[in-house]
Protein backbone atom coordinates (compact mmCIF):
# COMPACT_ATOMS: atom_id res chain seq x y z
CA UNK A 1 0.00 0.00 0.00
CA UNK A 2 2.97 2.29 0.47
CA UNK A 3 3.34 2.90 -3.22
CA UNK A 4 -0.25 4.09 -3.48
CA UNK A 5 -1.77 7.47 -2.77
CA UNK A 6 -5.34 8.68 -2.25
CA UNK A 7 -6.55 11.95 -3.77
CA UNK A 8 -9.77 13.38 -2.33
CA UNK A 9 -12.81 13.15 -4.61
CA UNK A 10 -15.71 13.82 -2.22
CA UNK A 11 -15.16 15.72 1.01
CA UNK A 12 -16.76 14.89 4.35
CA UNK A 13 -18.89 18.00 3.95
CA UNK A 14 -20.13 17.04 0.47
CA UNK A 15 -20.99 13.56 1.69
CA UNK A 16 -22.76 14.86 4.80
CA UNK A 17 -24.93 17.25 2.78
CA UNK A 18 -25.83 14.70 0.13
CA UNK A 19 -26.58 11.92 2.62
CA UNK A 20 -29.00 14.26 4.43
CA UNK A 21 -30.74 15.02 1.12
CA UNK A 22 -31.18 11.34 0.29
CA UNK A 23 -32.48 10.67 3.79
CA UNK A 24 -35.11 13.35 3.23
CA UNK A 25 -36.10 11.79 -0.11
CA UNK A 26 -36.42 8.35 1.45
CA UNK A 27 -38.38 9.73 4.40
CA UNK A 28 -40.76 11.47 2.01
CA UNK A 29 -41.27 8.33 -0.10
CA UNK A 30 -41.73 6.00 2.85
CA UNK A 31 -43.97 8.22 4.91
CA UNK A 32 -46.62 8.33 2.23
CA UNK A 33 -47.35 4.67 2.74
CA UNK A 34 -45.60 3.31 5.75
CA UNK A 35 -47.05 2.83 9.19
CA UNK A 36 -45.64 1.42 12.39
CA UNK A 37 -46.96 -2.06 11.65
CA UNK A 38 -45.00 -2.23 8.42
CA UNK A 39 -41.38 -1.22 8.95
CA UNK A 40 -39.08 -1.20 5.96
CA UNK A 41 -36.16 -3.61 6.03
CA UNK A 42 -32.90 -1.89 5.11
CA UNK A 43 -30.67 -4.56 3.64
CA UNK A 44 -27.10 -3.32 3.98
CA UNK A 45 -24.34 -4.78 1.86
CA UNK A 46 -21.35 -5.19 4.14
CA UNK A 47 -18.68 -4.11 4.49
CA UNK A 48 -18.69 -1.36 1.88
CA UNK A 49 -22.04 0.25 2.70
CA UNK A 50 -21.76 0.16 6.49
CA UNK A 51 -20.72 3.76 7.07
CA UNK A 52 -23.08 5.13 4.43
CA UNK A 53 -25.99 3.13 5.83
CA UNK A 54 -25.25 4.19 9.40
CA UNK A 55 -25.21 7.88 8.48
CA UNK A 56 -28.17 7.63 6.13
CA UNK A 57 -30.59 5.48 8.07
CA UNK A 58 -30.19 7.43 11.30
CA UNK A 59 -31.72 10.36 9.42
CA UNK A 60 -34.63 8.53 7.82
CA UNK A 61 -37.73 9.31 9.82
CA UNK A 62 -39.64 6.09 9.30
CA UNK A 63 -39.62 2.72 11.04
CA UNK A 64 -36.72 0.66 9.74
CA UNK A 65 -35.28 -2.74 10.61
CA UNK A 66 -31.73 -3.66 9.67
CA UNK A 67 -30.41 -6.71 7.92
CA UNK A 68 -26.82 -7.09 6.80
CA UNK A 69 -25.66 -9.30 3.97
CA UNK A 70 -22.22 -10.06 2.64
CA UNK A 71 -21.75 -10.42 -1.07
CA UNK A 72 -18.50 -11.44 -2.67
CA UNK A 73 -17.70 -10.21 -6.12
CA UNK A 74 -14.07 -9.24 -5.85
CA UNK A 75 -11.32 -11.41 -4.60
CA UNK A 76 -8.37 -9.16 -4.05
CA UNK A 77 -8.19 -6.33 -6.53
CA UNK A 78 -10.43 -3.92 -8.33
CA UNK A 79 -12.33 -5.93 -10.93
CA UNK A 80 -15.70 -7.58 -10.40
CA UNK A 81 -15.74 -11.19 -11.56
CA UNK A 82 -19.32 -10.79 -12.73
CA UNK A 83 -20.72 -13.54 -10.52
CA UNK A 84 -21.52 -12.10 -7.10
CA UNK A 85 -22.36 -14.66 -4.43
CA UNK A 86 -24.19 -14.10 -1.19
CA UNK A 87 -21.75 -15.39 1.36
CA UNK A 88 -23.82 -14.99 4.43
CA UNK A 89 -25.43 -12.82 7.01
CA UNK A 90 -29.11 -12.98 6.18
CA UNK A 91 -31.97 -15.44 6.34
CA UNK A 92 -34.07 -14.96 3.26
CA UNK A 93 -37.36 -15.89 4.91
CA UNK A 94 -37.31 -12.46 6.59
CA UNK A 95 -38.29 -10.70 3.37
CA UNK A 96 -41.62 -12.33 2.63
CA UNK A 97 -44.31 -9.68 2.31
CA UNK A 98 -41.92 -6.90 3.30
CA UNK A 99 -40.79 -3.60 1.84
CA UNK A 100 -37.02 -3.72 1.36
CA UNK A 101 -34.48 -0.95 0.78
CA UNK A 102 -31.15 -2.29 -0.43
CA UNK A 103 -28.21 -0.07 0.57
CA UNK A 104 -24.94 -0.51 -1.28
CA UNK A 105 -21.76 1.49 -1.69
CA UNK A 106 -21.10 1.51 -5.45
CA UNK A 107 -23.24 0.62 -8.44
CA UNK A 108 -20.56 -0.42 -10.88
CA UNK A 109 -21.12 -3.21 -13.44
CA UNK A 110 -24.56 -3.77 -11.88
CA UNK A 111 -24.05 -7.49 -11.22
CA UNK A 112 -24.23 -7.17 -7.45
CA UNK A 113 -27.40 -5.08 -7.26
CA UNK A 114 -29.10 -7.14 -9.90
CA UNK A 115 -28.32 -10.38 -8.05
CA UNK A 116 -29.45 -9.01 -4.68
CA UNK A 117 -32.67 -7.59 -6.10
CA UNK A 118 -33.46 -10.93 -7.69
CA UNK A 119 -32.85 -12.86 -4.48
CA UNK A 120 -34.92 -10.44 -2.40
CA UNK A 121 -37.79 -10.49 -4.89
CA UNK A 122 -37.71 -14.27 -5.07
CA UNK A 123 -37.85 -14.32 -1.29
CA UNK A 124 -41.27 -12.72 -1.50
CA UNK A 125 -40.59 -9.04 -0.77
CA UNK A 126 -43.56 -6.91 -1.79
CA UNK A 127 -41.44 -3.93 -2.77
CA UNK A 128 -37.72 -3.60 -3.49
CA UNK A 129 -35.92 -0.30 -3.72
CA UNK A 130 -32.25 0.46 -3.82
CA UNK A 131 -29.94 3.18 -2.68
CA UNK A 132 -26.26 3.56 -3.54
CA UNK A 133 -23.69 6.08 -2.41
CA UNK A 134 -21.90 6.09 -5.77
CA UNK A 135 -22.98 5.31 -9.30
CA UNK A 136 -20.54 4.65 -12.15
CA UNK A 137 -22.89 4.48 -15.16
CA UNK A 138 -20.02 4.19 -17.65
CA UNK A 139 -19.09 0.82 -16.12
CA UNK A 140 -22.45 -0.87 -16.48
CA UNK A 141 -22.41 -4.42 -17.87
CA UNK A 142 -26.04 -5.26 -17.15
CA UNK A 143 -29.06 -2.99 -17.25
CA UNK A 144 -29.46 -1.85 -13.67
CA UNK A 145 -30.23 1.31 -11.78
CA UNK A 146 -30.81 2.54 -8.24
CA UNK A 147 -33.75 4.53 -6.91
CA UNK A 148 -31.54 6.77 -4.80
CA UNK A 149 -28.02 7.80 -5.81
CA UNK A 150 -25.57 9.84 -3.79
CA UNK A 151 -23.07 10.83 -6.45
CA UNK A 152 -22.50 9.89 -10.08
CA UNK A 153 -18.78 9.47 -10.74
CA UNK A 154 -16.45 8.54 -13.58
CA UNK A 155 -14.69 5.22 -14.02
CA UNK A 156 -12.23 5.62 -11.17
CA UNK A 157 -11.48 3.28 -8.29
CA UNK A 158 -12.33 4.94 -4.99
CA UNK A 159 -11.74 4.18 -1.32
CA UNK A 160 -12.83 5.60 2.01
CA UNK A 161 -16.15 6.12 3.79
CA UNK A 162 -16.54 2.35 3.94
CA UNK A 163 -14.84 1.47 0.66
CA UNK A 164 -11.60 -0.45 0.65
CA UNK A 165 -8.82 -1.72 -1.54
CA UNK A 166 -7.72 -5.09 -0.19
CA UNK A 167 -9.00 -4.01 3.25
CA UNK A 168 -7.07 -0.75 3.35
CA UNK A 169 -8.50 2.80 3.60
CA UNK A 170 -12.00 1.78 4.58
CA UNK A 171 -12.11 4.11 7.57
CA UNK A 172 -11.07 7.30 5.77
CA UNK A 173 -13.80 9.86 6.48
CA UNK A 174 -13.92 11.03 2.85
CA UNK A 175 -13.95 9.33 -0.58
CA UNK A 176 -10.74 9.43 -2.59
CA UNK A 177 -9.23 8.06 -5.76
CA UNK A 178 -6.40 5.56 -5.39
CA UNK A 179 -3.44 5.74 -7.69
CA UNK A 180 0.23 4.83 -7.85
CA UNK A 181 2.48 7.30 -6.08
P1 LIG B 1 -20.85 -4.38 -9.39
O1 LIG B 1 -21.40 -5.73 -9.09
O2 LIG B 1 -21.89 -3.32 -9.62
O3 LIG B 1 -19.81 -4.38 -10.45
O4 LIG B 1 -19.98 -3.99 -8.16
C1 LIG B 1 -20.45 -3.44 -7.09
C2 LIG B 1 -19.45 -3.66 -5.99
O5 LIG B 1 -18.12 -3.49 -6.44
C3 LIG B 1 -19.66 -2.62 -4.94
O6 LIG B 1 -20.55 -3.10 -3.96
C4 LIG B 1 -18.28 -2.43 -4.40
O7 LIG B 1 -18.07 -3.33 -3.35
C5 LIG B 1 -17.36 -2.78 -5.51
N1 LIG B 1 -16.81 -1.59 -6.15
C6 LIG B 1 -17.13 -1.06 -7.34
N2 LIG B 1 -16.44 0.04 -7.61
C7 LIG B 1 -15.64 0.23 -6.55
C8 LIG B 1 -14.68 1.25 -6.22
O8 LIG B 1 -14.39 2.20 -6.96
N3 LIG B 1 -14.06 1.10 -5.02
C9 LIG B 1 -14.31 0.07 -4.18
N4 LIG B 1 -13.65 0.03 -3.04
N5 LIG B 1 -15.24 -0.89 -4.44
C10 LIG B 1 -15.88 -0.79 -5.62
MG1 LIG C 1 -19.73 -3.86 -2.12
Coordinates of N, CA and C and ligand atoms in Angstrom, one line a residue:
X1 N 0.8 -1.2 0.0 CA 0.0 0.0 0.0 C 0.9 1.3 0.0
X2 N 2.1 1.1 0.3 CA 3.0 2.3 0.5 C 3.2 3.0 -0.8
X3 N 3.1 2.3 -1.9 CA 3.3 2.9 -3.2 C 2.1 3.5 -3.8
X4 N 1.0 3.5 -3.0 CA -0.3 4.1 -3.5 C -0.6 5.4 -2.8
X5 N -1.3 6.3 -3.5 CA -1.8 7.5 -2.8 C -3.3 7.7 -3.0
X6 N -3.9 8.4 -2.1 CA -5.3 8.7 -2.2 C -5.6 10.2 -2.4
X7 N -6.2 10.5 -3.5 CA -6.5 12.0 -3.8 C -8.0 12.2 -3.5
X8 N -8.4 13.1 -2.7 CA -9.8 13.4 -2.3 C -10.7 13.6 -3.6
X9 N -11.8 13.0 -3.5 CA -12.8 13.2 -4.6 C -14.1 13.8 -4.0
X10 N -14.5 13.3 -2.9 CA -15.7 13.8 -2.2 C -15.3 14.1 -0.8
X11 N -15.5 15.3 -0.3 CA -15.2 15.7 1.0 C -16.2 15.2 2.0
X12 N -15.8 15.2 3.3 CA -16.8 14.9 4.3 C -18.0 15.8 4.3
X13 N -17.8 17.0 4.0 CA -18.9 18.0 4.0 C -19.8 17.7 2.8
X14 N -19.3 17.4 1.6 CA -20.1 17.0 0.5 C -20.9 15.8 0.8
X15 N -20.3 14.8 1.4 CA -21.0 13.6 1.7 C -22.1 13.8 2.7
X16 N -21.8 14.6 3.7 CA -22.8 14.9 4.8 C -24.0 15.5 4.2
X17 N -23.8 16.5 3.4 CA -24.9 17.3 2.8 C -25.8 16.3 1.9
X18 N -25.1 15.6 1.1 CA -25.8 14.7 0.1 C -26.6 13.6 0.9
X19 N -25.9 13.0 1.9 CA -26.6 11.9 2.6 C -27.9 12.4 3.3
X20 N -27.8 13.7 3.8 CA -29.0 14.3 4.4 C -30.1 14.4 3.4
X21 N -29.7 14.8 2.2 CA -30.7 15.0 1.1 C -31.4 13.7 0.8
X22 N -30.6 12.7 0.6 CA -31.2 11.3 0.3 C -32.1 10.9 1.4
X23 N -31.7 11.1 2.6 CA -32.5 10.7 3.8 C -33.8 11.4 3.7
X24 N -33.8 12.6 3.4 CA -35.1 13.4 3.2 C -36.0 12.7 2.1
X25 N -35.3 12.4 1.0 CA -36.1 11.8 -0.1 C -36.7 10.5 0.3
X26 N -35.9 9.7 1.0 CA -36.4 8.3 1.4 C -37.5 8.5 2.5
X27 N -37.3 9.4 3.4 CA -38.4 9.7 4.4 C -39.7 10.1 3.7
X28 N -39.6 11.0 2.7 CA -40.8 11.5 2.0 C -41.4 10.3 1.3
X29 N -40.7 9.4 0.6 CA -41.3 8.3 -0.1 C -41.9 7.3 0.8
X30 N -41.2 7.0 1.9 CA -41.7 6.0 2.8 C -42.9 6.5 3.6
X31 N -42.9 7.8 4.0 CA -44.0 8.2 4.9 C -45.3 8.3 4.2
X32 N -45.3 8.3 2.9 CA -46.6 8.3 2.2 C -47.4 7.0 2.4
X33 N -46.6 6.0 2.7 CA -47.3 4.7 2.7 C -47.0 3.8 3.9
X34 N -46.0 4.2 4.7 CA -45.6 3.3 5.8 C -46.3 3.6 7.1
X35 N -46.6 2.6 7.8 CA -47.1 2.8 9.2 C -46.3 1.9 10.1
X36 N -46.5 2.1 11.4 CA -45.6 1.4 12.4 C -45.7 -0.1 12.3
X37 N -46.8 -0.6 11.7 CA -47.0 -2.1 11.6 C -46.2 -2.6 10.5
X38 N -45.6 -1.8 9.7 CA -45.0 -2.2 8.4 C -43.6 -1.6 8.2
X39 N -42.7 -1.8 9.1 CA -41.4 -1.2 8.9 C -40.7 -1.7 7.7
X40 N -39.9 -0.8 7.1 CA -39.1 -1.2 6.0 C -37.9 -2.0 6.5
X41 N -37.4 -3.0 5.7 CA -36.2 -3.6 6.0 C -35.1 -3.0 5.2
X42 N -34.1 -2.4 5.8 CA -32.9 -1.9 5.1 C -31.9 -3.0 5.0
X43 N -31.6 -3.5 3.8 CA -30.7 -4.6 3.6 C -29.3 -4.0 3.2
X44 N -28.4 -4.0 4.2 CA -27.1 -3.3 4.0 C -26.1 -4.3 3.5
X45 N -25.4 -3.9 2.4 CA -24.3 -4.8 1.9 C -23.0 -4.4 2.5
X46 N -22.6 -5.4 3.4 CA -21.3 -5.2 4.1 C -20.2 -5.7 3.3
X47 N -19.0 -5.2 3.5 CA -18.7 -4.1 4.5 C -18.9 -2.7 3.9
X48 N -18.8 -2.7 2.5 CA -18.7 -1.4 1.9 C -19.7 -0.3 2.3
X49 N -21.0 -0.7 2.5 CA -22.0 0.2 2.7 C -22.3 0.5 4.2
X50 N -21.5 0.0 5.1 CA -21.8 0.2 6.5 C -21.8 1.6 7.0
X51 N -20.8 2.4 6.6 CA -20.7 3.8 7.1 C -21.8 4.6 6.4
X52 N -22.0 4.4 5.1 CA -23.1 5.1 4.4 C -24.4 4.8 5.1
X53 N -24.7 3.5 5.3 CA -26.0 3.1 5.8 C -26.2 3.7 7.2
X54 N -25.1 3.7 8.0 CA -25.3 4.2 9.4 C -25.6 5.7 9.4
X55 N -24.9 6.4 8.5 CA -25.2 7.9 8.5 C -26.6 8.2 7.9
X56 N -26.9 7.4 6.8 CA -28.2 7.6 6.1 C -29.4 7.2 7.0
X57 N -29.4 6.0 7.5 CA -30.6 5.5 8.1 C -30.9 6.1 9.4
X58 N -29.9 6.7 10.1 CA -30.2 7.4 11.3 C -31.0 8.7 11.0
X59 N -31.0 9.1 9.8 CA -31.7 10.4 9.4 C -33.0 10.1 8.7
X60 N -33.3 8.9 8.4 CA -34.6 8.5 7.8 C -35.7 8.4 8.9
X61 N -36.7 9.3 8.8 CA -37.7 9.3 9.8 C -38.9 8.4 9.4
X62 N -38.6 7.1 9.6 CA -39.6 6.1 9.3 C -39.2 4.8 10.0
X63 N -40.1 3.9 10.4 CA -39.6 2.7 11.0 C -38.8 1.8 10.1
X64 N -37.6 1.5 10.6 CA -36.7 0.7 9.7 C -36.1 -0.5 10.6
X65 N -36.0 -1.6 10.0 CA -35.3 -2.7 10.6 C -34.0 -3.0 9.8
X66 N -33.0 -3.4 10.4 CA -31.7 -3.7 9.7 C -31.5 -5.1 9.4
X67 N -31.0 -5.4 8.2 CA -30.4 -6.7 7.9 C -29.1 -6.4 7.2
X68 N -28.1 -7.3 7.4 CA -26.8 -7.1 6.8 C -26.5 -8.3 6.0
X69 N -26.0 -8.2 4.8 CA -25.7 -9.3 4.0 C -24.3 -9.1 3.4
X70 N -23.5 -10.2 3.3 CA -22.2 -10.1 2.6 C -22.3 -10.7 1.3
X71 N -21.8 -9.9 0.3 CA -21.7 -10.4 -1.1 C -20.3 -10.4 -1.6
X72 N -19.9 -11.5 -2.1 CA -18.5 -11.4 -2.7 C -18.6 -11.2 -4.2
X73 N -17.8 -10.3 -4.7 CA -17.7 -10.2 -6.1 C -16.2 -10.0 -6.5
X74 N -15.5 -9.4 -5.6 CA -14.1 -9.2 -5.9 C -13.3 -10.2 -5.0
X75 N -12.3 -10.8 -5.5 CA -11.3 -11.4 -4.6 C -10.5 -10.2 -4.1
X76 N -9.2 -10.3 -4.2 CA -8.4 -9.2 -4.0 C -8.4 -8.4 -5.4
X77 N -8.3 -7.1 -5.3 CA -8.2 -6.3 -6.5 C -9.4 -5.5 -6.8
X78 N -9.5 -5.0 -8.0 CA -10.4 -3.9 -8.3 C -11.4 -4.3 -9.4
X79 N -11.4 -5.5 -9.9 CA -12.3 -5.9 -10.9 C -13.4 -6.9 -10.4
X80 N -14.6 -6.7 -10.7 CA -15.7 -7.6 -10.4 C -15.6 -8.8 -11.3
X81 N -15.8 -10.0 -10.7 CA -15.7 -11.2 -11.6 C -17.1 -11.5 -12.3
X82 N -18.1 -10.6 -12.0 CA -19.3 -10.8 -12.7 C -20.3 -11.8 -12.2
X83 N -19.9 -12.5 -11.1 CA -20.7 -13.5 -10.5 C -20.8 -13.4 -9.0
X84 N -21.5 -12.3 -8.5 CA -21.5 -12.1 -7.1 C -22.2 -13.2 -6.4
X85 N -21.7 -13.6 -5.2 CA -22.4 -14.7 -4.4 C -22.7 -14.1 -3.1
X86 N -23.9 -14.4 -2.6 CA -24.2 -14.1 -1.2 C -23.4 -15.1 -0.3
X87 N -22.6 -14.5 0.5 CA -21.7 -15.4 1.4 C -22.1 -15.3 2.8
X88 N -23.3 -14.8 3.1 CA -23.8 -15.0 4.4 C -24.4 -13.7 5.0
X89 N -25.0 -13.9 6.2 CA -25.4 -12.8 7.0 C -26.9 -12.8 7.1
X90 N -27.7 -13.3 6.2 CA -29.1 -13.0 6.2 C -29.9 -14.3 6.0
X91 N -31.1 -14.3 6.6 CA -32.0 -15.4 6.3 C -33.1 -14.9 5.5
X92 N -33.2 -15.5 4.3 CA -34.1 -15.0 3.3 C -35.6 -15.0 3.6
X93 N -35.9 -15.8 4.5 CA -37.4 -15.9 4.9 C -37.9 -14.6 5.6
X94 N -36.9 -13.7 6.0 CA -37.3 -12.5 6.6 C -38.0 -11.5 5.6
X95 N -37.8 -11.7 4.3 CA -38.3 -10.7 3.4 C -39.7 -10.9 2.9
X96 N -40.3 -12.0 3.2 CA -41.6 -12.3 2.6 C -42.6 -11.3 3.0
X97 N -43.3 -10.7 2.1 CA -44.3 -9.7 2.3 C -43.8 -8.3 2.8
X98 N -42.5 -8.1 2.7 CA -41.9 -6.9 3.3 C -41.5 -5.9 2.2
X99 N -41.4 -4.7 2.7 CA -40.8 -3.6 1.8 C -39.3 -3.5 2.2
X100 N -38.5 -3.6 1.1 CA -37.0 -3.7 1.4 C -36.3 -2.6 0.6
X101 N -35.4 -2.0 1.4 CA -34.5 -1.0 0.8 C -33.1 -1.5 0.8
X102 N -32.5 -1.8 -0.3 CA -31.1 -2.3 -0.4 C -30.2 -1.1 -0.4
X103 N -29.2 -1.2 0.5 CA -28.2 -0.1 0.6 C -26.8 -0.6 0.2
X104 N -26.3 -0.1 -0.9 CA -24.9 -0.5 -1.3 C -24.0 0.7 -1.5
X105 N -22.7 0.4 -1.6 CA -21.8 1.5 -1.7 C -21.7 2.0 -3.1
X106 N -21.3 1.1 -4.1 CA -21.1 1.5 -5.4 C -21.9 0.7 -6.4
X107 N -22.6 1.3 -7.3 CA -23.2 0.6 -8.4 C -22.3 0.7 -9.6
X108 N -21.7 -0.4 -9.9 CA -20.6 -0.4 -10.9 C -21.0 -1.2 -12.1
X109 N -20.6 -2.4 -12.3 CA -21.1 -3.2 -13.4 C -22.6 -3.5 -13.3
X110 N -23.1 -3.5 -12.1 CA -24.6 -3.8 -11.9 C -24.8 -5.2 -11.5
X111 N -23.8 -6.1 -11.5 CA -24.1 -7.5 -11.2 C -24.5 -7.7 -9.8
X112 N -23.9 -7.0 -8.9 CA -24.2 -7.2 -7.4 C -25.7 -6.8 -7.2
X113 N -26.0 -5.6 -7.6 CA -27.4 -5.1 -7.3 C -28.4 -5.9 -7.9
X114 N -28.1 -6.3 -9.2 CA -29.1 -7.1 -9.9 C -29.3 -8.5 -9.2
X115 N -28.2 -9.1 -8.8 CA -28.3 -10.4 -8.0 C -29.1 -10.2 -6.7
X116 N -28.8 -9.2 -6.0 CA -29.4 -9.0 -4.7 C -30.9 -8.7 -4.9
X117 N -31.3 -7.9 -5.8 CA -32.7 -7.6 -6.1 C -33.4 -8.9 -6.4
X118 N -32.8 -9.7 -7.3 CA -33.5 -10.9 -7.7 C -33.7 -11.8 -6.5
X119 N -32.7 -12.0 -5.7 CA -32.8 -12.9 -4.5 C -33.9 -12.3 -3.5
X120 N -33.9 -11.0 -3.3 CA -34.9 -10.4 -2.4 C -36.3 -10.6 -3.0
X121 N -36.5 -10.3 -4.3 CA -37.8 -10.5 -4.9 C -38.3 -11.9 -4.8
X122 N -37.3 -12.8 -5.1 CA -37.7 -14.3 -5.1 C -38.0 -14.7 -3.6
X123 N -37.5 -14.0 -2.7 CA -37.8 -14.3 -1.3 C -39.2 -13.8 -0.9
X124 N -39.9 -13.1 -1.8 CA -41.3 -12.7 -1.5 C -41.4 -11.3 -1.0
X125 N -40.4 -10.4 -1.2 CA -40.6 -9.0 -0.8 C -41.7 -8.4 -1.6
X126 N -42.5 -7.5 -1.0 CA -43.6 -6.9 -1.8 C -43.1 -5.7 -2.5
X127 N -42.0 -5.1 -2.1 CA -41.4 -3.9 -2.8 C -39.9 -3.9 -2.5
X128 N -39.2 -3.6 -3.6 CA -37.7 -3.6 -3.5 C -37.2 -2.3 -4.1
X129 N -36.6 -1.5 -3.2 CA -35.9 -0.3 -3.7 C -34.4 -0.4 -3.4
X130 N -33.7 0.5 -4.1 CA -32.2 0.5 -3.8 C -31.7 1.8 -3.7
X131 N -30.6 1.9 -2.9 CA -29.9 3.2 -2.7 C -28.4 2.9 -2.7
X132 N -27.7 3.7 -3.5 CA -26.3 3.6 -3.5 C -25.6 4.9 -3.3
X133 N -24.4 4.8 -2.6 CA -23.7 6.1 -2.4 C -23.1 6.6 -3.7
X134 N -22.6 5.7 -4.5 CA -21.9 6.1 -5.8 C -22.4 5.3 -7.0
X135 N -22.6 6.0 -8.1 CA -23.0 5.3 -9.3 C -21.9 5.6 -10.4
X136 N -21.5 4.5 -11.0 CA -20.5 4.6 -12.1 C -21.2 4.1 -13.4
X137 N -22.1 5.0 -14.0 CA -22.9 4.5 -15.2 C -22.0 4.0 -16.3
X138 N -20.9 4.6 -16.5 CA -20.0 4.2 -17.6 C -19.5 2.8 -17.5
X139 N -19.6 2.2 -16.4 CA -19.1 0.8 -16.1 C -20.1 -0.3 -16.3
X140 N -21.4 0.1 -16.5 CA -22.5 -0.9 -16.5 C -22.3 -2.0 -17.5
X141 N -22.5 -3.2 -17.0 CA -22.4 -4.4 -17.9 C -23.8 -5.0 -18.0
X142 N -24.7 -4.8 -17.0 CA -26.0 -5.3 -17.1 C -26.9 -4.1 -16.9
X143 N -28.1 -4.1 -17.4 CA -29.1 -3.0 -17.2 C -29.5 -3.0 -15.8
X144 N -29.1 -1.9 -15.1 CA -29.5 -1.9 -13.7 C -29.4 -0.4 -13.2
X145 N -30.3 -0.1 -12.3 CA -30.2 1.3 -11.8 C -30.7 1.3 -10.3
X146 N -30.4 2.4 -9.6 CA -30.8 2.5 -8.2 C -31.8 3.6 -8.1
X147 N -32.7 3.5 -7.1 CA -33.7 4.5 -6.9 C -33.2 5.8 -6.3
X148 N -32.2 5.6 -5.4 CA -31.5 6.8 -4.8 C -30.0 6.7 -5.0
X149 N -29.5 7.8 -5.5 CA -28.0 7.8 -5.8 C -27.4 9.0 -5.1
X150 N -26.3 8.7 -4.4 CA -25.6 9.8 -3.8 C -24.9 10.7 -4.8
X151 N -23.9 10.1 -5.5 CA -23.1 10.8 -6.5 C -22.8 10.0 -7.7
X152 N -22.9 10.6 -8.8 CA -22.5 9.9 -10.1 C -21.0 10.2 -10.4
X153 N -20.2 9.2 -10.5 CA -18.8 9.5 -10.7 C -18.3 8.8 -12.0
X154 N -17.1 9.2 -12.4 CA -16.5 8.5 -13.6 C -15.9 7.2 -13.2
X155 N -15.3 6.5 -14.2 CA -14.7 5.2 -14.0 C -13.3 5.3 -13.3
X156 N -13.4 5.6 -12.0 CA -12.2 5.6 -11.2 C -12.4 4.7 -10.0
X157 N -11.4 4.1 -9.5 CA -11.5 3.3 -8.3 C -11.3 4.1 -7.0
X158 N -12.3 4.1 -6.2 CA -12.3 4.9 -5.0 C -12.3 4.1 -3.7
X159 N -11.8 4.8 -2.7 CA -11.7 4.2 -1.3 C -12.2 5.2 -0.3
X160 N -12.4 4.7 0.9 CA -12.8 5.6 2.0 C -14.3 5.6 2.2
X161 N -14.7 6.1 3.4 CA -16.2 6.1 3.8 C -16.8 4.7 3.6
X162 N -16.0 3.7 4.0 CA -16.5 2.4 3.9 C -15.9 1.5 2.8
X163 N -15.4 2.2 1.8 CA -14.8 1.5 0.7 C -13.4 1.2 0.9
X164 N -13.0 0.0 0.4 CA -11.6 -0.5 0.7 C -10.9 -0.8 -0.6
X165 N -9.6 -1.0 -0.5 CA -8.8 -1.7 -1.5 C -8.0 -2.8 -0.8
X166 N -8.4 -4.0 -1.0 CA -7.7 -5.1 -0.2 C -7.7 -4.8 1.3
X167 N -8.8 -4.3 1.8 CA -9.0 -4.0 3.2 C -8.4 -2.7 3.7
X168 N -7.7 -2.0 2.9 CA -7.1 -0.7 3.4 C -8.0 0.4 3.0
X169 N -7.9 1.5 3.8 CA -8.5 2.8 3.6 C -10.0 2.8 3.9
X170 N -10.6 1.8 4.4 CA -12.0 1.8 4.6 C -12.5 2.9 5.5
X171 N -11.7 3.2 6.5 CA -12.1 4.1 7.6 C -11.8 5.6 7.3
X172 N -11.2 5.9 6.1 CA -11.1 7.3 5.8 C -12.4 8.0 5.8
X173 N -12.5 9.2 6.4 CA -13.8 9.9 6.5 C -14.3 10.5 5.2
X174 N -13.5 10.5 4.2 CA -13.9 11.0 2.9 C -13.7 10.0 1.8
X175 N -14.1 10.3 0.5 CA -13.9 9.3 -0.6 C -12.8 9.9 -1.5
X176 N -11.9 9.0 -1.8 CA -10.7 9.4 -2.6 C -10.4 8.4 -3.7
X177 N -9.7 8.9 -4.6 CA -9.2 8.1 -5.8 C -7.8 7.5 -5.5
X178 N -7.7 6.2 -5.6 CA -6.4 5.6 -5.4 C -5.6 5.6 -6.7
X179 N -4.3 5.9 -6.5 CA -3.4 5.7 -7.7 C -2.0 5.4 -7.2
X180 N -1.2 5.1 -8.2 CA 0.2 4.8 -7.9 C 0.9 6.2 -7.5
X181 N 1.8 6.1 -6.5 CA 2.5 7.3 -6.1 C 3.5 7.8 -7.1
Ligands
LIG1 P1 -20.9 -4.4 -9.4 O1 -21.4 -5.7 -9.1 O2 -21.9 -3.3 -9.6 O3 -19.8 -4.4 -10.5 O4 -20.0 -4.0 -8.2 C1 -20.4 -3.4 -7.1 C2 -19.4 -3.7 -6.0 O5 -18.1 -3.5 -6.4 C3 -19.7 -2.6 -4.9 O6 -20.5 -3.1 -4.0 C4 -18.3 -2.4 -4.4 O7 -18.1 -3.3 -3.3 C5 -17.4 -2.8 -5.5 N1 -16.8 -1.6 -6.1 C6 -17.1 -1.1 -7.3 N2 -16.4 0.0 -7.6 C7 -15.6 0.2 -6.6 C8 -14.7 1.2 -6.2 O8 -14.4 2.2 -7.0 N3 -14.1 1.1 -5.0 C9 -14.3 0.1 -4.2 N4 -13.7 0.0 -3.0 N5 -15.2 -0.9 -4.4 C10 -15.9 -0.8 -5.6
LIG2 MG1 -19.7 -3.9 -2.1

